[in-house]
Amino acid sequence: MRYELMLPHQIRKAIAENWPVVLPLGVLEYHGEHMAVGMDTLAVIKTLELFEKERDVVILPPFYYGAASYAVAPPEGSGSLQVGGKALAPFGEELFYSLLRIGFRNIHAIIHHQTENFAAGMPTDLAFKTAGRQAIFRFLEKERGEGWWGSEAMADYYAEHAEGSNFFNWVQVHPLMSAAMKYPFDHAGIGETSLMMALCPEAVDAAHFGDNKNWYTASAKDASVEFGKKGVAMILDHLRTILGR
């Protein structure tokens, strides 16, 4: 369900039933001459639209303005749009804090950009991970007061934590594709191009494959809808795991 279309009674139902609330998180970045600059974010949005057909989920309006960086190409004429992590973290904190105030406790941001390095972190996901932690601490201090963790009410904290009850999981950031997934990580190559062919065909123009001159786009010409559908199936399995209630 799209958050911007929800009525208050639907929001209260989602809170009561602990529906996952998901922020599609991404960037606008050059993806070769054959593919749309929104690829990283579109991949998240389009797979969530498929996931929405089988599970109850709240999908927030997507955030496209992450830290694309100019590592792939300078912005002039390429379309890459860069907003640094220092600017992203305050925004993310305010967003997550507001969602906690509303009553959500199952909040997720899902990102595709630069996630081959997800364990170590890259600027966009690190900014939103930090934002999530800051928002949770801020919210708990507001609700419970200073010294909340040291109070007698928290005496069972470690036992409850071991059983899986952890309020620091109220806000989580995930990669769209897990490291264990048997699908190629690339940038505008066969993997990403095939995903877009399967998910958002209007974002790919095969007539421009020949205009590509960069090493990372060399395999794009071998992309196919069929291969992309295999990747989509793997992503949906991953979403079922991380967004399970």
PDB file of C-alpha atoms in Angstrom:
ATOM      1  CA  MET A   1       0.000   0.000   0.000  1.00  0.00           C
ATOM      2  CA  ARG A   2       1.369   3.402  -0.962  1.00  0.00           C
ATOM      3  CA  TYR A   3       1.761   5.568   2.100  1.00  0.00           C
ATOM      4  CA  GLU A   4       0.709   8.753   0.346  1.00  0.00           C
ATOM      5  CA  LEU A   5      -2.642   7.145  -0.546  1.00  0.00           C
ATOM      6  CA  MET A   6      -3.383   5.712   2.905  1.00  0.00           C
ATOM      7  CA  LEU A   7      -6.213   6.950   5.099  1.00  0.00           C
ATOM      8  CA  PRO A   8      -5.721   7.275   8.876  1.00  0.00           C
ATOM      9  CA  HIS A   9      -7.679   4.093   9.665  1.00  0.00           C
ATOM     10  CA  GLN A  10      -5.425   2.186   7.245  1.00  0.00           C
ATOM     11  CA  ILE A  11      -2.325   3.607   8.917  1.00  0.00           C
ATOM     12  CA  ARG A  12      -3.638   2.519  12.318  1.00  0.00           C
ATOM     13  CA  LYS A  13      -4.295  -0.977  10.953  1.00  0.00           C
ATOM     14  CA  ALA A  14      -0.749  -1.181   9.568  1.00  0.00           C
ATOM     15  CA  ILE A  15       0.642  -0.121  12.956  1.00  0.00           C
ATOM     16  CA  ALA A  16      -1.509  -2.600  14.881  1.00  0.00           C
ATOM     17  CA  GLU A  17      -0.521  -5.470  12.568  1.00  0.00           C
ATOM     18  CA  ASN A  18       3.142  -4.389  12.421  1.00  0.00           C
ATOM     19  CA  TRP A  19       3.315  -4.176   8.635  1.00  0.00           C
ATOM     20  CA  PRO A  20       6.787  -3.503   7.225  1.00  0.00           C
ATOM     21  CA  VAL A  21       7.192   0.118   6.176  1.00  0.00           C
ATOM     22  CA  VAL A  22       9.701   0.396   3.345  1.00  0.00           C
ATOM     23  CA  LEU A  23      11.654   3.315   1.926  1.00  0.00           C
ATOM     24  CA  PRO A  24      12.982   2.693  -1.597  1.00  0.00           C
ATOM     25  CA  LEU A  25      16.384   4.357  -1.321  1.00  0.00           C
ATOM     26  CA  GLY A  26      18.638   5.185  -4.233  1.00  0.00           C
ATOM     27  CA  VAL A  27      20.431   7.594  -6.494  1.00  0.00           C
ATOM     28  CA  LEU A  28      20.363   9.208  -9.916  1.00  0.00           C
ATOM     29  CA  GLU A  29      23.537   8.085 -11.676  1.00  0.00           C
ATOM     30  CA  TYR A  30      24.927   7.540 -15.158  1.00  0.00           C
ATOM     31  CA  HIS A  31      24.253   3.950 -16.259  1.00  0.00           C
ATOM     32  CA  GLY A  32      25.714   3.961 -19.730  1.00  0.00           C
ATOM     33  CA  GLU A  33      24.166   5.361 -22.877  1.00  0.00           C
ATOM     34  CA  HIS A  34      21.497   2.662 -22.982  1.00  0.00           C
ATOM     35  CA  MET A  35      19.873   2.921 -19.550  1.00  0.00           C
ATOM     36  CA  ALA A  36      17.996   5.435 -17.392  1.00  0.00           C
ATOM     37  CA  VAL A  37      19.834   7.287 -14.630  1.00  0.00           C
ATOM     38  CA  GLY A  38      17.265   6.119 -12.058  1.00  0.00           C
ATOM     39  CA  MET A  39      18.123   2.434 -12.481  1.00  0.00           C
ATOM     40  CA  ASP A  40      19.306   1.809  -8.905  1.00  0.00           C
ATOM     41  CA  THR A  41      16.146   3.252  -7.379  1.00  0.00           C
ATOM     42  CA  LEU A  42      13.787   1.869 -10.015  1.00  0.00           C
ATOM     43  CA  ALA A  43      15.034  -1.654  -9.299  1.00  0.00           C
ATOM     44  CA  VAL A  44      13.914  -1.262  -5.677  1.00  0.00           C
ATOM     45  CA  ILE A  45      10.587   0.351  -6.526  1.00  0.00           C
ATOM     46  CA  LYS A  46       9.608  -2.174  -9.175  1.00  0.00           C
ATOM     47  CA  THR A  47      10.467  -5.252  -7.115  1.00  0.00           C
ATOM     48  CA  LEU A  48       8.555  -3.825  -4.145  1.00  0.00           C
ATOM     49  CA  GLU A  49       5.553  -3.375  -6.421  1.00  0.00           C
ATOM     50  CA  LEU A  50       5.709  -7.113  -7.141  1.00  0.00           C
ATOM     51  CA  PHE A  51       6.228  -7.955  -3.455  1.00  0.00           C
ATOM     52  CA  GLU A  52       3.216  -5.791  -2.576  1.00  0.00           C
ATOM     53  CA  LYS A  53       0.972  -8.172  -4.522  1.00  0.00           C
ATOM     54  CA  GLU A  54       1.662 -11.016  -2.096  1.00  0.00           C
ATOM     55  CA  ARG A  55       2.291  -9.375   1.276  1.00  0.00           C
ATOM     56  CA  ASP A  56       0.948  -6.478   3.329  1.00  0.00           C
ATOM     57  CA  VAL A  57       3.522  -3.700   3.120  1.00  0.00           C
ATOM     58  CA  VAL A  58       3.590   0.092   3.318  1.00  0.00           C
ATOM     59  CA  ILE A  59       5.722   1.619   0.555  1.00  0.00           C
ATOM     60  CA  LEU A  60       6.944   5.134   1.259  1.00  0.00           C
ATOM     61  CA  PRO A  61       7.539   7.631  -1.565  1.00  0.00           C
ATOM     62  CA  PRO A  62      10.986   6.781  -2.980  1.00  0.00           C
ATOM     63  CA  PHE A  63      14.082   8.807  -2.192  1.00  0.00           C
ATOM     64  CA  TYR A  64      16.252   9.230  -5.287  1.00  0.00           C
ATOM     65  CA  TYR A  65      18.728  11.816  -4.018  1.00  0.00           C
ATOM     66  CA  GLY A  66      21.471   9.697  -2.466  1.00  0.00           C
ATOM     67  CA  ALA A  67      25.235   9.928  -2.822  1.00  0.00           C
ATOM     68  CA  ALA A  68      25.755   8.754  -6.391  1.00  0.00           C
ATOM     69  CA  SER A  69      29.345  10.089  -6.440  1.00  0.00           C
ATOM     70  CA  TYR A  70      31.165  11.006  -9.626  1.00  0.00           C
ATOM     71  CA  ALA A  71      33.273   7.833  -9.620  1.00  0.00           C
ATOM     72  CA  VAL A  72      31.583   6.484 -12.753  1.00  0.00           C
ATOM     73  CA  ALA A  73      31.397   9.714 -14.759  1.00  0.00           C
ATOM     74  CA  PRO A  74      31.536  13.465 -14.202  1.00  0.00           C
ATOM     75  CA  PRO A  75      28.062  15.009 -13.979  1.00  0.00           C
ATOM     76  CA  GLU A  76      28.298  17.254 -17.029  1.00  0.00           C
ATOM     77  CA  GLY A  77      26.022  15.725 -19.629  1.00  0.00           C
ATOM     78  CA  SER A  78      25.864  12.347 -17.869  1.00  0.00           C
ATOM     79  CA  GLY A  79      23.086  13.030 -15.387  1.00  0.00           C
ATOM     80  CA  SER A  80      24.772  11.840 -12.176  1.00  0.00           C
ATOM     81  CA  LEU A  81      23.412  13.771  -9.191  1.00  0.00           C
ATOM     82  CA  GLN A  82      25.452  13.834  -5.984  1.00  0.00           C
ATOM     83  CA  VAL A  83      24.152  14.632  -2.484  1.00  0.00           C
ATOM     84  CA  GLY A  84      26.766  13.790   0.152  1.00  0.00           C
ATOM     85  CA  GLY A  85      26.292  11.648   3.222  1.00  0.00           C
ATOM     86  CA  LYS A  86      26.639  14.621   5.587  1.00  0.00           C
ATOM     87  CA  ALA A  87      23.448  16.043   4.116  1.00  0.00           C
ATOM     88  CA  LEU A  88      21.649  12.701   3.964  1.00  0.00           C
ATOM     89  CA  ALA A  89      22.048  11.658   7.608  1.00  0.00           C
ATOM     90  CA  PRO A  90      20.064  14.573   9.121  1.00  0.00           C
ATOM     91  CA  PHE A  91      17.269  14.040   6.613  1.00  0.00           C
ATOM     92  CA  GLY A  92      17.172  10.308   7.344  1.00  0.00           C
ATOM     93  CA  GLU A  93      17.084  10.889  11.095  1.00  0.00           C
ATOM     94  CA  GLU A  94      14.121  13.245  10.835  1.00  0.00           C
ATOM     95  CA  LEU A  95      12.277  10.853   8.535  1.00  0.00           C
ATOM     96  CA  PHE A  96      12.814   7.795  10.733  1.00  0.00           C
ATOM     97  CA  TYR A  97      12.048   9.723  13.923  1.00  0.00           C
ATOM     98  CA  SER A  98       8.757  10.913  12.457  1.00  0.00           C
ATOM     99  CA  LEU A  99       7.816   7.367  11.425  1.00  0.00           C
ATOM    100  CA  LEU A 100       8.527   6.169  14.965  1.00  0.00           C
ATOM    101  CA  ARG A 101       6.353   8.980  16.342  1.00  0.00           C
ATOM    102  CA  ILE A 102       3.528   7.853  14.072  1.00  0.00           C
ATOM    103  CA  GLY A 103       3.763   4.404  15.635  1.00  0.00           C
ATOM    104  CA  PHE A 104       5.653   2.229  13.144  1.00  0.00           C
ATOM    105  CA  ARG A 105       8.122  -0.293  14.573  1.00  0.00           C
ATOM    106  CA  ASN A 106       9.026  -2.267  11.441  1.00  0.00           C
ATOM    107  CA  ILE A 107      10.801   0.293   9.277  1.00  0.00           C
ATOM    108  CA  HIS A 108      13.169  -0.597   6.437  1.00  0.00           C
ATOM    109  CA  ALA A 109      15.198   1.228   3.817  1.00  0.00           C
ATOM    110  CA  ILE A 110      16.226  -0.851   0.803  1.00  0.00           C
ATOM    111  CA  ILE A 111      19.062   0.240  -1.465  1.00  0.00           C
ATOM    112  CA  HIS A 112      20.713  -1.150  -4.585  1.00  0.00           C
ATOM    113  CA  HIS A 113      23.495   1.408  -5.189  1.00  0.00           C
ATOM    114  CA  GLN A 114      27.053   0.216  -4.324  1.00  0.00           C
ATOM    115  CA  THR A 115      25.758  -2.700  -2.247  1.00  0.00           C
ATOM    116  CA  GLU A 116      28.563  -5.072  -3.223  1.00  0.00           C
ATOM    117  CA  ASN A 117      30.315  -3.291  -0.322  1.00  0.00           C
ATOM    118  CA  PHE A 118      27.307  -3.347   2.002  1.00  0.00           C
ATOM    119  CA  ALA A 119      29.022  -4.992   4.976  1.00  0.00           C
ATOM    120  CA  ALA A 120      31.630  -2.227   5.124  1.00  0.00           C
ATOM    121  CA  GLY A 121      29.148   0.395   3.998  1.00  0.00           C
ATOM    122  CA  MET A 122      29.143   3.144   1.407  1.00  0.00           C
ATOM    123  CA  PRO A 123      28.055   6.798   1.778  1.00  0.00           C
ATOM    124  CA  THR A 124      24.302   6.470   1.218  1.00  0.00           C
ATOM    125  CA  ASP A 125      23.634   3.321   3.223  1.00  0.00           C
ATOM    126  CA  LEU A 126      26.003   4.432   5.996  1.00  0.00           C
ATOM    127  CA  ALA A 127      24.186   7.753   6.276  1.00  0.00           C
ATOM    128  CA  PHE A 128      20.811   6.057   6.628  1.00  0.00           C
ATOM    129  CA  LYS A 129      22.129   3.387   9.011  1.00  0.00           C
ATOM    130  CA  THR A 130      23.467   6.160  11.244  1.00  0.00           C
ATOM    131  CA  ALA A 131      20.194   8.044  10.863  1.00  0.00           C
ATOM    132  CA  GLY A 132      18.216   5.011  11.978  1.00  0.00           C
ATOM    133  CA  ARG A 133      20.280   4.547  15.138  1.00  0.00           C
ATOM    134  CA  GLN A 134      20.121   8.238  15.996  1.00  0.00           C
ATOM    135  CA  ALA A 135      16.356   8.301  15.496  1.00  0.00           C
ATOM    136  CA  ILE A 136      15.836   5.276  17.749  1.00  0.00           C
ATOM    137  CA  PHE A 137      17.977   6.687  20.571  1.00  0.00           C
ATOM    138  CA  ARG A 138      16.247  10.051  20.256  1.00  0.00           C
ATOM    139  CA  PHE A 139      12.805   8.458  20.294  1.00  0.00           C
ATOM    140  CA  LEU A 140      13.544   6.210  23.288  1.00  0.00           C
ATOM    141  CA  GLU A 141      14.923   9.131  25.278  1.00  0.00           C
ATOM    142  CA  LYS A 142      11.819  11.167  24.495  1.00  0.00           C
ATOM    143  CA  GLU A 143       9.464   8.346  25.471  1.00  0.00           C
ATOM    144  CA  ARG A 144      11.343   6.962  28.486  1.00  0.00           C
ATOM    145  CA  GLY A 145      13.513   9.818  29.662  1.00  0.00           C
ATOM    146  CA  GLU A 146      17.235  10.035  30.259  1.00  0.00           C
ATOM    147  CA  GLY A 147      18.705   6.971  31.925  1.00  0.00           C
ATOM    148  CA  TRP A 148      16.084   4.709  30.342  1.00  0.00           C
ATOM    149  CA  TRP A 149      18.521   1.886  29.606  1.00  0.00           C
ATOM    150  CA  GLY A 150      19.920   1.876  33.148  1.00  0.00           C
ATOM    151  CA  SER A 151      16.501   1.687  34.821  1.00  0.00           C
ATOM    152  CA  GLU A 152      15.255  -1.458  36.592  1.00  0.00           C
ATOM    153  CA  ALA A 153      12.655  -1.857  33.843  1.00  0.00           C
ATOM    154  CA  MET A 154      15.506  -2.843  31.524  1.00  0.00           C
ATOM    155  CA  ALA A 155      16.931  -5.567  33.780  1.00  0.00           C
ATOM    156  CA  ASP A 156      15.904  -8.264  31.281  1.00  0.00           C
ATOM    157  CA  TYR A 157      17.427  -6.419  28.305  1.00  0.00           C
ATOM    158  CA  TYR A 158      20.108  -8.978  27.454  1.00  0.00           C
ATOM    159  CA  ALA A 159      17.794 -11.974  27.910  1.00  0.00           C
ATOM    160  CA  GLU A 160      15.132 -10.377  25.703  1.00  0.00           C
ATOM    161  CA  HIS A 161      17.785  -9.380  23.183  1.00  0.00           C
ATOM    162  CA  ALA A 162      18.976 -12.996  22.971  1.00  0.00           C
ATOM    163  CA  GLU A 163      15.375 -14.061  22.288  1.00  0.00           C
ATOM    164  CA  GLY A 164      15.152 -11.644  19.366  1.00  0.00           C
ATOM    165  CA  SER A 165      13.386  -8.709  20.998  1.00  0.00           C
ATOM    166  CA  ASN A 166      15.490  -5.744  19.968  1.00  0.00           C
ATOM    167  CA  PHE A 167      14.160  -2.216  19.531  1.00  0.00           C
ATOM    168  CA  PHE A 168      17.261  -1.346  17.505  1.00  0.00           C
ATOM    169  CA  ASN A 169      15.635  -3.417  14.759  1.00  0.00           C
ATOM    170  CA  TRP A 170      12.794  -0.909  14.541  1.00  0.00           C
ATOM    171  CA  VAL A 171      14.772   0.734  11.716  1.00  0.00           C
ATOM    172  CA  GLN A 172      16.929  -1.346   9.372  1.00  0.00           C
ATOM    173  CA  VAL A 173      18.775  -0.785   6.084  1.00  0.00           C
ATOM    174  CA  HIS A 174      19.138  -3.631   3.597  1.00  0.00           C
ATOM    175  CA  PRO A 175      20.686  -4.244   0.183  1.00  0.00           C
ATOM    176  CA  LEU A 176      18.236  -5.170  -2.559  1.00  0.00           C
ATOM    177  CA  MET A 177      20.512  -8.065  -3.522  1.00  0.00           C
ATOM    178  CA  SER A 178      22.202 -10.171  -0.859  1.00  0.00           C
ATOM    179  CA  ALA A 179      25.857 -11.136  -1.182  1.00  0.00           C
ATOM    180  CA  ALA A 180      24.820 -14.794  -1.394  1.00  0.00           C
ATOM    181  CA  MET A 181      22.642 -14.201  -4.430  1.00  0.00           C
ATOM    182  CA  LYS A 182      23.832 -16.021  -7.573  1.00  0.00           C
ATOM    183  CA  TYR A 183      23.249 -13.072  -9.864  1.00  0.00           C
ATOM    184  CA  PRO A 184      25.949 -10.746 -11.201  1.00  0.00           C
ATOM    185  CA  PHE A 185      26.744  -7.517  -9.395  1.00  0.00           C
ATOM    186  CA  ASP A 186      27.678  -5.001 -12.059  1.00  0.00           C
ATOM    187  CA  HIS A 187      27.103  -1.430 -13.145  1.00  0.00           C
ATOM    188  CA  ALA A 188      25.008  -1.101 -16.292  1.00  0.00           C
ATOM    189  CA  GLY A 189      26.226  -4.481 -17.518  1.00  0.00           C
ATOM    190  CA  ILE A 190      24.333  -7.677 -18.217  1.00  0.00           C
ATOM    191  CA  GLY A 191      22.993  -7.959 -14.665  1.00  0.00           C
ATOM    192  CA  GLU A 192      21.497  -4.522 -14.173  1.00  0.00           C
ATOM    193  CA  THR A 193      20.414  -4.165 -17.782  1.00  0.00           C
ATOM    194  CA  SER A 194      18.565  -7.486 -17.640  1.00  0.00           C
ATOM    195  CA  LEU A 195      16.849  -6.450 -14.399  1.00  0.00           C
ATOM    196  CA  MET A 196      15.586  -3.274 -16.034  1.00  0.00           C
ATOM    197  CA  MET A 197      14.436  -5.154 -19.118  1.00  0.00           C
ATOM    198  CA  ALA A 198      12.343  -7.383 -16.862  1.00  0.00           C
ATOM    199  CA  LEU A 199      11.147  -4.756 -14.396  1.00  0.00           C
ATOM    200  CA  CYS A 200      11.007  -1.469 -16.283  1.00  0.00           C
ATOM    201  CA  PRO A 201      11.594  -1.946 -20.023  1.00  0.00           C
ATOM    202  CA  GLU A 202      11.072   1.730 -20.776  1.00  0.00           C
ATOM    203  CA  ALA A 203      14.314   2.398 -18.869  1.00  0.00           C
ATOM    204  CA  VAL A 204      16.414   0.537 -21.474  1.00  0.00           C
ATOM    205  CA  ASP A 205      17.031   1.449 -25.111  1.00  0.00           C
ATOM    206  CA  ALA A 206      18.902  -1.310 -26.948  1.00  0.00           C
ATOM    207  CA  ALA A 207      19.454   1.023 -29.895  1.00  0.00           C
ATOM    208  CA  HIS A 208      22.124   2.788 -27.807  1.00  0.00           C
ATOM    209  CA  PHE A 209      24.172  -0.281 -26.812  1.00  0.00           C
ATOM    210  CA  GLY A 210      26.632   0.615 -29.556  1.00  0.00           C
ATOM    211  CA  ASP A 211      27.165   4.086 -28.083  1.00  0.00           C
ATOM    212  CA  ASN A 212      28.764   2.660 -24.953  1.00  0.00           C
ATOM    213  CA  LYS A 213      32.565   2.950 -24.753  1.00  0.00           C
ATOM    214  CA  ASN A 214      33.192   1.977 -21.118  1.00  0.00           C
ATOM    215  CA  TRP A 215      34.412  -1.372 -19.769  1.00  0.00           C
ATOM    216  CA  TYR A 216      31.535  -1.698 -17.326  1.00  0.00           C
ATOM    217  CA  THR A 217      28.896  -1.603 -20.081  1.00  0.00           C
ATOM    218  CA  ALA A 218      30.618  -4.158 -22.347  1.00  0.00           C
ATOM    219  CA  SER A 219      28.311  -7.027 -21.305  1.00  0.00           C
ATOM    220  CA  ALA A 220      25.089  -5.007 -21.535  1.00  0.00           C
ATOM    221  CA  LYS A 221      24.474  -6.128 -25.110  1.00  0.00           C
ATOM    222  CA  ASP A 222      24.064  -9.707 -23.827  1.00  0.00           C
ATOM    223  CA  ALA A 223      21.233  -8.773 -21.463  1.00  0.00           C
ATOM    224  CA  SER A 224      17.796 -10.338 -21.765  1.00  0.00           C
ATOM    225  CA  VAL A 225      14.361 -10.253 -20.178  1.00  0.00           C
ATOM    226  CA  GLU A 226      14.652 -13.945 -19.331  1.00  0.00           C
ATOM    227  CA  PHE A 227      17.882 -13.452 -17.404  1.00  0.00           C
ATOM    228  CA  GLY A 228      16.408 -10.431 -15.652  1.00  0.00           C
ATOM    229  CA  LYS A 229      13.405 -12.466 -14.501  1.00  0.00           C
ATOM    230  CA  LYS A 230      15.770 -14.908 -12.795  1.00  0.00           C
ATOM    231  CA  GLY A 231      17.289 -12.015 -10.879  1.00  0.00           C
ATOM    232  CA  VAL A 232      13.857 -10.676  -9.973  1.00  0.00           C
ATOM    233  CA  ALA A 233      12.862 -14.072  -8.541  1.00  0.00           C
ATOM    234  CA  MET A 234      15.998 -14.101  -6.371  1.00  0.00           C
ATOM    235  CA  ILE A 235      15.318 -10.573  -5.144  1.00  0.00           C
ATOM    236  CA  LEU A 236      11.731 -11.448  -4.222  1.00  0.00           C
ATOM    237  CA  ASP A 237      12.986 -14.395  -2.162  1.00  0.00           C
ATOM    238  CA  HIS A 238      15.351 -11.987  -0.400  1.00  0.00           C
ATOM    239  CA  LEU A 239      12.532  -9.521   0.278  1.00  0.00           C
ATOM    240  CA  ARG A 240      10.385 -12.296   1.736  1.00  0.00           C
ATOM    241  CA  THR A 241      13.168 -13.001   4.214  1.00  0.00           C
ATOM    242  CA  ILE A 242      14.015  -9.467   5.305  1.00  0.00           C
ATOM    243  CA  LEU A 243      10.435  -8.162   5.352  1.00  0.00           C
ATOM    244  CA  GLY A 244       8.829 -11.207   6.959  1.00  0.00           C
ATOM    245  CA  ARG A 245       6.619 -10.494   9.953  1.00  0.00           C
TER     246      ARG A 245
END
